[in-house]
C-alpha atoms as a PDB file:
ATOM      1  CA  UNK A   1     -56.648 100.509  53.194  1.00  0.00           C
ATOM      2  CA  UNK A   2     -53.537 103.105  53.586  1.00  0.00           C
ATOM      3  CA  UNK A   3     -53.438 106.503  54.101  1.00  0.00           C
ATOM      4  CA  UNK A   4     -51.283 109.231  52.742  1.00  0.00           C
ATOM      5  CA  UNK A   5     -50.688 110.085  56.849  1.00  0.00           C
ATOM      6  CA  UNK A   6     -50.133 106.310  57.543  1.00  0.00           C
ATOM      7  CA  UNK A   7     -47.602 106.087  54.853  1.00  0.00           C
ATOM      8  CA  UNK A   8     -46.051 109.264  56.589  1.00  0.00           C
ATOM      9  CA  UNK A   9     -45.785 107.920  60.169  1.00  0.00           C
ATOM     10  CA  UNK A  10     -44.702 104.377  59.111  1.00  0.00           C
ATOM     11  CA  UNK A  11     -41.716 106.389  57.395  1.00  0.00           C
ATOM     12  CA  UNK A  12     -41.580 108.387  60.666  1.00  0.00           C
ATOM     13  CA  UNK A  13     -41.556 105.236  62.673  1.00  0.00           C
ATOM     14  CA  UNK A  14     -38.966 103.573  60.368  1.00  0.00           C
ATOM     15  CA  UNK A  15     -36.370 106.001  60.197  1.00  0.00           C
ATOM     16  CA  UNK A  16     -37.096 107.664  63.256  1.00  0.00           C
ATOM     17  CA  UNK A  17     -38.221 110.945  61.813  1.00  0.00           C
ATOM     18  CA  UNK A  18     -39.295 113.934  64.041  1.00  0.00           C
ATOM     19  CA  UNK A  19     -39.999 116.758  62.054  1.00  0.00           C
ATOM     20  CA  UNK A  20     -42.657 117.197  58.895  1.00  0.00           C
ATOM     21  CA  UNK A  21     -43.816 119.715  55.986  1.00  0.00           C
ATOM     22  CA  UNK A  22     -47.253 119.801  54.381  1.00  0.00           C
ATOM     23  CA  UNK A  23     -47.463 121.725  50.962  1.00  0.00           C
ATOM     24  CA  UNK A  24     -50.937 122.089  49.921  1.00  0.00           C
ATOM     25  CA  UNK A  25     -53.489 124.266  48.799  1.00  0.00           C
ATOM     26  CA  UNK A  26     -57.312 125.066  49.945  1.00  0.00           C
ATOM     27  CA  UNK A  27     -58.708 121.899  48.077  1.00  0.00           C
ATOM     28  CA  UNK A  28     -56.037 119.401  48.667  1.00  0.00           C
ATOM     29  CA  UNK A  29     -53.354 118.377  51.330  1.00  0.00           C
ATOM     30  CA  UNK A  30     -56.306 117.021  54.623  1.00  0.00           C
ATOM     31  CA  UNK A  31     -53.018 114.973  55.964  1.00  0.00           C
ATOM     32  CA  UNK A  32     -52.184 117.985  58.644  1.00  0.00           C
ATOM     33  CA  UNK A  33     -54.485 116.714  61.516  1.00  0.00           C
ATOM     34  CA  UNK A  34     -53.670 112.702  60.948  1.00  0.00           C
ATOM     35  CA  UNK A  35     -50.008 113.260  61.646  1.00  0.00           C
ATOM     36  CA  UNK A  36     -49.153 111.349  64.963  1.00  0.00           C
ATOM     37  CA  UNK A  37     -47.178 114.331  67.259  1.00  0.00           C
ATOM     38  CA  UNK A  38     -46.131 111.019  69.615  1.00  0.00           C
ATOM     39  CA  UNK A  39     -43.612 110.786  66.207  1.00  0.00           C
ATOM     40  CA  UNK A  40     -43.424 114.112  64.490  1.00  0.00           C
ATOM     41  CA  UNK A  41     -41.943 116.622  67.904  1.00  0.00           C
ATOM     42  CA  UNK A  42     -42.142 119.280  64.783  1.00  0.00           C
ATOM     43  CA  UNK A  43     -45.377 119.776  62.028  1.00  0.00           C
ATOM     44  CA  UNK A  44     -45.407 122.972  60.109  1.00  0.00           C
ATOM     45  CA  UNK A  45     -47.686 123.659  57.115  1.00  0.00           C
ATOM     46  CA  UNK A  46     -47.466 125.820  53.609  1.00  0.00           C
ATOM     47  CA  UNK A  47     -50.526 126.276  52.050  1.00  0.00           C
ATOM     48  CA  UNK A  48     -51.262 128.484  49.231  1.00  0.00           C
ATOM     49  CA  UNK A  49     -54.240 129.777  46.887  1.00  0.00           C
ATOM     50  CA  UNK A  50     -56.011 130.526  50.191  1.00  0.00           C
ATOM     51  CA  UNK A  51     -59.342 132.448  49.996  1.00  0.00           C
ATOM     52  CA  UNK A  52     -58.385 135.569  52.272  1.00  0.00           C
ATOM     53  CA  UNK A  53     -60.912 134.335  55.062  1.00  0.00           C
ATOM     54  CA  UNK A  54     -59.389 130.934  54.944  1.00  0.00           C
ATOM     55  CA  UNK A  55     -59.417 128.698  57.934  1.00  0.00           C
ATOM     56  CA  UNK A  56     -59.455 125.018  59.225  1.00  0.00           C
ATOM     57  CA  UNK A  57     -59.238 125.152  62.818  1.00  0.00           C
ATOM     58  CA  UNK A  58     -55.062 124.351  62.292  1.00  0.00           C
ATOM     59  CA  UNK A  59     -51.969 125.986  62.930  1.00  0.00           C
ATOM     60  CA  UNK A  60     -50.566 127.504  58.994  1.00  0.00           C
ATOM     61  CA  UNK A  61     -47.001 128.324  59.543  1.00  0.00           C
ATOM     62  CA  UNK A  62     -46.743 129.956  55.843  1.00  0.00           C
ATOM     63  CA  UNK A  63     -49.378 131.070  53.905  1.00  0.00           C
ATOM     64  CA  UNK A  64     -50.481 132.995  50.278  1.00  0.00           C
ATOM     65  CA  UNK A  65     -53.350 133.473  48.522  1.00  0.00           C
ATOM     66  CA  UNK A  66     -50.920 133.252  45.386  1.00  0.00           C
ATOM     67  CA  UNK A  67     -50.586 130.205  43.465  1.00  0.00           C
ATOM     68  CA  UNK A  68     -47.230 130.608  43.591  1.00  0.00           C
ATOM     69  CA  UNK A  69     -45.768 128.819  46.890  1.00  0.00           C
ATOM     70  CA  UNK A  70     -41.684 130.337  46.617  1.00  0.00           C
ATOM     71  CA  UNK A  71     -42.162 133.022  49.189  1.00  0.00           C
ATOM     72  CA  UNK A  72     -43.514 130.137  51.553  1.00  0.00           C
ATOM     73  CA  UNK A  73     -40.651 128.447  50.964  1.00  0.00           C
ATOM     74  CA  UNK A  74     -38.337 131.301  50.720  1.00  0.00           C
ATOM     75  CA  UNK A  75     -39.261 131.973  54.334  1.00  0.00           C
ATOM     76  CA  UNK A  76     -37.946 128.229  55.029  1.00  0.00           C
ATOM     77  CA  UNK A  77     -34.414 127.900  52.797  1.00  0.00           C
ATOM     78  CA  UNK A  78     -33.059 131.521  54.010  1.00  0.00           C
ATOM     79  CA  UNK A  79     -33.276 129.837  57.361  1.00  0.00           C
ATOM     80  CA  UNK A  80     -31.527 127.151  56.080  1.00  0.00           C
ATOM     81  CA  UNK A  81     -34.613 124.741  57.593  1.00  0.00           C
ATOM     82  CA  UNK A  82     -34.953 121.226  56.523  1.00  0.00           C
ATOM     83  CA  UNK A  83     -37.338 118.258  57.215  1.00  0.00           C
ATOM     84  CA  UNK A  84     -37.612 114.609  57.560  1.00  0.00           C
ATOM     85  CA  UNK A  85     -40.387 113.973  55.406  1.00  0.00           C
ATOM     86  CA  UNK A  86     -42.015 116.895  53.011  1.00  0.00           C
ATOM     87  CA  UNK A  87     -45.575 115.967  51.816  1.00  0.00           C
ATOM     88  CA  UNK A  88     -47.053 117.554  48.546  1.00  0.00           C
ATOM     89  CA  UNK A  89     -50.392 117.733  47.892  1.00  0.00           C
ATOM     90  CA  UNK A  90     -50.050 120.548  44.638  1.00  0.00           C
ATOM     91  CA  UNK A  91     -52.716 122.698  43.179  1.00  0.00           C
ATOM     92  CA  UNK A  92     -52.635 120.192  40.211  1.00  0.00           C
ATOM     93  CA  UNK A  93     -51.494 122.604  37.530  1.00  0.00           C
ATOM     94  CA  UNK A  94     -47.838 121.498  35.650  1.00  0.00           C
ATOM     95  CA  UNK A  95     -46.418 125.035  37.172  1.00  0.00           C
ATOM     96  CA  UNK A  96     -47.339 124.790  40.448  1.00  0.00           C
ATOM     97  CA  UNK A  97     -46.699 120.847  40.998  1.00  0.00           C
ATOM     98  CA  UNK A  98     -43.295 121.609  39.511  1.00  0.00           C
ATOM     99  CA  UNK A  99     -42.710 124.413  41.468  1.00  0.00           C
ATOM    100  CA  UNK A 100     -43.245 122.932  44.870  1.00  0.00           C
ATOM    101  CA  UNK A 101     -41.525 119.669  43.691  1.00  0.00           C
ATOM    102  CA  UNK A 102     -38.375 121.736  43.550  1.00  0.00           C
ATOM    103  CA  UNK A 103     -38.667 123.817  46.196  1.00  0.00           C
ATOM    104  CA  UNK A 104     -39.327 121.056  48.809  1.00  0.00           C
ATOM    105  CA  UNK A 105     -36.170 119.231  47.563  1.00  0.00           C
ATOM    106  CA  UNK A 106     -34.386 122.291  49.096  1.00  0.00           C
ATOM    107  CA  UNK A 107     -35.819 121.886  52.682  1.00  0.00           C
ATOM    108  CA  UNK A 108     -35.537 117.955  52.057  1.00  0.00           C
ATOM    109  CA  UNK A 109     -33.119 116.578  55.162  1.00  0.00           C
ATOM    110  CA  UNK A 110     -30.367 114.284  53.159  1.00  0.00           C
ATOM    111  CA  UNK A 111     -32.041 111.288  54.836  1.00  0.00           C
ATOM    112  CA  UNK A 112     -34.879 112.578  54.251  1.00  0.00           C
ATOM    113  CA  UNK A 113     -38.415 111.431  52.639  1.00  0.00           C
ATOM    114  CA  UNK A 114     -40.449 113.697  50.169  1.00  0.00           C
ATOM    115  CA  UNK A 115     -44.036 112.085  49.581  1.00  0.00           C
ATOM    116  CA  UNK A 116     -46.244 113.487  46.619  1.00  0.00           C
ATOM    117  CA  UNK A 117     -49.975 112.504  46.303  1.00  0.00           C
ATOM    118  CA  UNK A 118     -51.643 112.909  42.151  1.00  0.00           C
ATOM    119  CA  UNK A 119     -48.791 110.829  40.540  1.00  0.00           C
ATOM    120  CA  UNK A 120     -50.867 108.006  38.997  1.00  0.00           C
ATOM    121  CA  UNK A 121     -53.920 109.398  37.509  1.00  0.00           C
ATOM    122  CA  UNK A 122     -56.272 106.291  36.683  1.00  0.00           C
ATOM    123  CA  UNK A 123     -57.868 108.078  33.505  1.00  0.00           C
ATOM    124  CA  UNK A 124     -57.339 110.701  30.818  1.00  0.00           C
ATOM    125  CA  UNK A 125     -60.377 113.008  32.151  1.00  0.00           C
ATOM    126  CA  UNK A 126     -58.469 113.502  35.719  1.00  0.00           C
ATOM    127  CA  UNK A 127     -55.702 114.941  34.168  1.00  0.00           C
ATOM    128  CA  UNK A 128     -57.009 118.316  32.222  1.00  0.00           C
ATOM    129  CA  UNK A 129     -54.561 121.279  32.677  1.00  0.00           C
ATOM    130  CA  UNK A 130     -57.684 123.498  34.447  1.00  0.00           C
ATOM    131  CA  UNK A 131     -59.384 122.853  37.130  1.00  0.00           C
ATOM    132  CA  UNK A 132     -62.372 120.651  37.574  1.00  0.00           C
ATOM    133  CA  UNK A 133     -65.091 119.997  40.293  1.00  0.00           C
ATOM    134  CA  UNK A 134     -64.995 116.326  42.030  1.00  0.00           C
ATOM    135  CA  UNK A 135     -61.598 114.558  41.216  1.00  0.00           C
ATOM    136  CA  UNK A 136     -58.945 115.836  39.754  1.00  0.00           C
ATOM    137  CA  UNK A 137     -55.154 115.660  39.661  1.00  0.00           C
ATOM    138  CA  UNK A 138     -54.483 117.818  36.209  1.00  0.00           C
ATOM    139  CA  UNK A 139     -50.589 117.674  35.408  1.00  0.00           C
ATOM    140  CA  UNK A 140     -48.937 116.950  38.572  1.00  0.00           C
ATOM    141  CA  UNK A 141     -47.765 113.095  37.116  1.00  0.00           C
ATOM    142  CA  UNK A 142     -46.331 114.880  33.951  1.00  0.00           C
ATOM    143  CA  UNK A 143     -44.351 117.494  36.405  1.00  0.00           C
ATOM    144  CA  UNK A 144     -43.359 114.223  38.684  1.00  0.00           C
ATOM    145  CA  UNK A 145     -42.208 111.815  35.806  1.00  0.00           C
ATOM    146  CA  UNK A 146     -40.277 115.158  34.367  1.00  0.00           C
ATOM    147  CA  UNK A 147     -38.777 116.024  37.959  1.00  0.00           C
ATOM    148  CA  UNK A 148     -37.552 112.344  38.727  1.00  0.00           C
ATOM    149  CA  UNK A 149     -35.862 111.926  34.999  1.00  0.00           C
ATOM    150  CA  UNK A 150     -33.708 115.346  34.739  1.00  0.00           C
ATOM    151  CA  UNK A 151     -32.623 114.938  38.504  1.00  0.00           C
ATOM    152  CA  UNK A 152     -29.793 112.554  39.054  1.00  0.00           C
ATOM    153  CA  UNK A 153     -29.257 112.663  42.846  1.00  0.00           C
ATOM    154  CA  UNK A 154     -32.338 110.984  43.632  1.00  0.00           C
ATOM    155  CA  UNK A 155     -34.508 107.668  43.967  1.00  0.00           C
ATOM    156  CA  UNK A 156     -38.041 107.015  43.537  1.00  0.00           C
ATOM    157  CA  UNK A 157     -40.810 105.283  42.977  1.00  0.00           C
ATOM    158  CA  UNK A 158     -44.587 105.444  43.300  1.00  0.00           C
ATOM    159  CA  UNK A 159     -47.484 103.873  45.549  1.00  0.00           C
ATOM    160  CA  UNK A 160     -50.357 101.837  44.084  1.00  0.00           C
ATOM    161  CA  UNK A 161     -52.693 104.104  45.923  1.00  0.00           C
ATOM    162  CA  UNK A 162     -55.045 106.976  46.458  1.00  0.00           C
ATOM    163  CA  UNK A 163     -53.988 108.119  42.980  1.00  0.00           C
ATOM    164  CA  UNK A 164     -50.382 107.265  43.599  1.00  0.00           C
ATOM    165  CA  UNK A 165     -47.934 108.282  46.141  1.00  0.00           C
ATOM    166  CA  UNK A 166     -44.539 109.354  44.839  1.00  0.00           C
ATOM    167  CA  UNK A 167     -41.806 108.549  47.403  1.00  0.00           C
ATOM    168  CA  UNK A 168     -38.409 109.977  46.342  1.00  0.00           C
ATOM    169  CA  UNK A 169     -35.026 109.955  48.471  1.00  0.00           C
ATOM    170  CA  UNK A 170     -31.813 111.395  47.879  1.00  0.00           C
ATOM    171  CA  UNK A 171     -29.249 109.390  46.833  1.00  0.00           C
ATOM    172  CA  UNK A 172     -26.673 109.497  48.631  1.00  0.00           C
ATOM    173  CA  UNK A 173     -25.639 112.280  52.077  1.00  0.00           C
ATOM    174  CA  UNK A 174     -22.675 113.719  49.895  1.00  0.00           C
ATOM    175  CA  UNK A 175     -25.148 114.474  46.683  1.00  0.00           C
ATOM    176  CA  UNK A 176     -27.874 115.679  48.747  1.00  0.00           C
ATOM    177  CA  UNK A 177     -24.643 118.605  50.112  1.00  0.00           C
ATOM    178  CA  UNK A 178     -23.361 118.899  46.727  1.00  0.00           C
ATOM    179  CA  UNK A 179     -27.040 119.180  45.189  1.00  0.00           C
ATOM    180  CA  UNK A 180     -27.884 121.929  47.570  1.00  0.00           C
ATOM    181  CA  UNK A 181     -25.056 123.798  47.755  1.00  0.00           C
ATOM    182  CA  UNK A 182     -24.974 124.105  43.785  1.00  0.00           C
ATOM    183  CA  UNK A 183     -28.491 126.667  44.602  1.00  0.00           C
ATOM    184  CA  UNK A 184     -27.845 130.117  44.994  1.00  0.00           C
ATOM    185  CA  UNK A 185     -29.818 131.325  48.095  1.00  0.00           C
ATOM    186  CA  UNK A 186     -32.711 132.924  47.449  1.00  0.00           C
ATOM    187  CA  UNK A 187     -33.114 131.216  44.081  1.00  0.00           C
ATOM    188  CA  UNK A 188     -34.244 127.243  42.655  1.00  0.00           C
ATOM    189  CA  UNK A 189     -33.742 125.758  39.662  1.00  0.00           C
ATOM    190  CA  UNK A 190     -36.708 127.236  37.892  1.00  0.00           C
ATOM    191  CA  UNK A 191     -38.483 124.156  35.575  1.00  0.00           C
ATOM    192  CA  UNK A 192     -41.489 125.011  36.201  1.00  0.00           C
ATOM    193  CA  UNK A 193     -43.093 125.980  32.265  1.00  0.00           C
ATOM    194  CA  UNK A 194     -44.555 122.413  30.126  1.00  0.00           C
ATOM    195  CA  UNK A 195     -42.359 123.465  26.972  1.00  0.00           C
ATOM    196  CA  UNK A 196     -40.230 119.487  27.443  1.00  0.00           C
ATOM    197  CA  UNK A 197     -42.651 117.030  25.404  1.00  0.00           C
ATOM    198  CA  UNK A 198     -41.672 113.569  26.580  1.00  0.00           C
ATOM    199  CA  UNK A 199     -43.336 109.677  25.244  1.00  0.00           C
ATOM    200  CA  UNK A 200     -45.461 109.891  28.274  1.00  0.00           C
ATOM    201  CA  UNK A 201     -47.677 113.229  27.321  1.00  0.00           C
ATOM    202  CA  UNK A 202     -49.574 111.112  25.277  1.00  0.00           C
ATOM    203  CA  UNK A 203     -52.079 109.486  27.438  1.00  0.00           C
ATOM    204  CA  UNK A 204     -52.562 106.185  25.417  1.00  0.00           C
ATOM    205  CA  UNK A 205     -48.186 105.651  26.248  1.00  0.00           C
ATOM    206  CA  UNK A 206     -48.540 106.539  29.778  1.00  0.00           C
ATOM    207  CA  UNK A 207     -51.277 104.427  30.253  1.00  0.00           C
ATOM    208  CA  UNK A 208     -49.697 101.514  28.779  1.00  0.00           C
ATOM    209  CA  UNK A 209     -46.338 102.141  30.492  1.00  0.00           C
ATOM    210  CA  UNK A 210     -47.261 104.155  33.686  1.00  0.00           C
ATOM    211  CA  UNK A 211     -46.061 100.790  35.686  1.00  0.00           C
ATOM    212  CA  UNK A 212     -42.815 101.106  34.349  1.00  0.00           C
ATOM    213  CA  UNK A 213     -42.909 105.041  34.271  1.00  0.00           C
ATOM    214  CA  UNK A 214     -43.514 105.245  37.612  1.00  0.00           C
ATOM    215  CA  UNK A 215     -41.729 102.388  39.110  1.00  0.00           C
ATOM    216  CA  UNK A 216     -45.257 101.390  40.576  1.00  0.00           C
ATOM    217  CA  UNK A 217     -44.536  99.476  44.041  1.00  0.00           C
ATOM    218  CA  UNK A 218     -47.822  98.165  46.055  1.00  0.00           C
ATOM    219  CA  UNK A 219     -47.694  99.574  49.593  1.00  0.00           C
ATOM    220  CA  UNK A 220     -46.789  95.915  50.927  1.00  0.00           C
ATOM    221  CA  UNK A 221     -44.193  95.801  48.593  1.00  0.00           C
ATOM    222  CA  UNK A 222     -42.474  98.982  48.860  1.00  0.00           C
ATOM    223  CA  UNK A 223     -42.467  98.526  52.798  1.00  0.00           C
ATOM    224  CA  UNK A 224     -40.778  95.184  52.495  1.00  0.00           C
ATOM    225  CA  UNK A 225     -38.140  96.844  50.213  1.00  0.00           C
ATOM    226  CA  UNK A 226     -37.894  99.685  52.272  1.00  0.00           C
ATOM    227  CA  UNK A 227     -37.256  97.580  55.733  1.00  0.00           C
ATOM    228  CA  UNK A 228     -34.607  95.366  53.532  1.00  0.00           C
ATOM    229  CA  UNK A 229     -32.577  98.411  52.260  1.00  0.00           C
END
């Protein structure tokens, strides 16, 4: 059985990361406490939609009670910060999984990592736009599948687990520069409304091609590729 945190500190381990970004909200994210300091030296944490008497017992470096996480971020990019490995755990709307996606591309290190748990929904009732008790990953895979196909400076591919695990590196060093130099500060490429209708918002086509959609990679197989590369 693999974690999301596992999958983080085997990347840590790999590439000899030190330095990590959780993006979540009140009801997801739960990776901040499994990350192993021995690897990460730095762990900071964004969480927004926070009840105003929030609190876990854990250091939050930037919080909102907004669903909106940009001033977070904002805090992060006008310090020109960056980090090995970003993990996204959305409020599961299309805006706000969209939103973070590409905001944490800005504070992505160019040999960096950016993990993103709700990418592989395993049936049509998990995946309502609004909210709904017990599981529930709404329209992060739609913002995903449309983030990875308009953006041309980057790889990915998905894990076969816990309701898929996007992985997604930059290219190259030179496009990551060029890519994030092209922002104005103080600004991202704002994609963040559903209005782009692709094959795959039909359920019954994503379902049938998610494998290929997603570039699907078991965990065994995606390390083996990863080690080889």
């Amino acid at each position: 059985m693999h974690t999301k945190s596992e999958i983080v500190n085997w990347l840590g381990i790999h590439h000899g990361y030190s330095s990590y970004l959780e993006v979540a909200s009140a009801n997801s994210g739960f990776q901040f406490s499994n990350i192993d300091t021995r690897i990460f030296s730095s762990i900071e944490r964004i969480m927004y939609r926070l009840p105003p008497d929030y609190h876990d017992g854990l250091k939050i470096n930037f919080s909102t009670t907004s669903t909106d996480s940009c001033l977070c971020f904002m805090l992060l990019i006008d310090k020109k910060k960056s980090f090995d490995v970003v993990f996204i755990d959305s409020y599961h709307t299309y805006e706000a999984s969209r939103r973070d996606l590409e905001l944490a591309l800005l504070v992505l290190d160019k040999k960096g990592t950016l993990v993103v748990h709700g990418c592989n929904p395993s049936a049509v009732i998990y995946t309502l736009r609004q909210s709904m008790n017990g599981q529930w990953v709404g329209e992060t895979y739609l913002a995903f599948l449309n983030f990875v196909n308009e953006k041309d400076c980057i790889d990915y591919c998905v894990l076969d687990m816990d309701w898929g695990c996007g992985v997604i590196r930059w290219k190259n060093d030179e496009i990551a520069d060029k890519y994030k130099a092209s922002i104005v500060s103080g600004t991202y490429t704002n994609r963040c409304d559903a209005t782009i209708r692709a094959p795959y918002y039909d359920w019954s086509y994503f379902n049938e091609h998610h494998t290929h959609l997603l570039k699907l990679k078991s965990v065994v197989e995606f390390k083996k590729l990863h080690v080889a590369s």
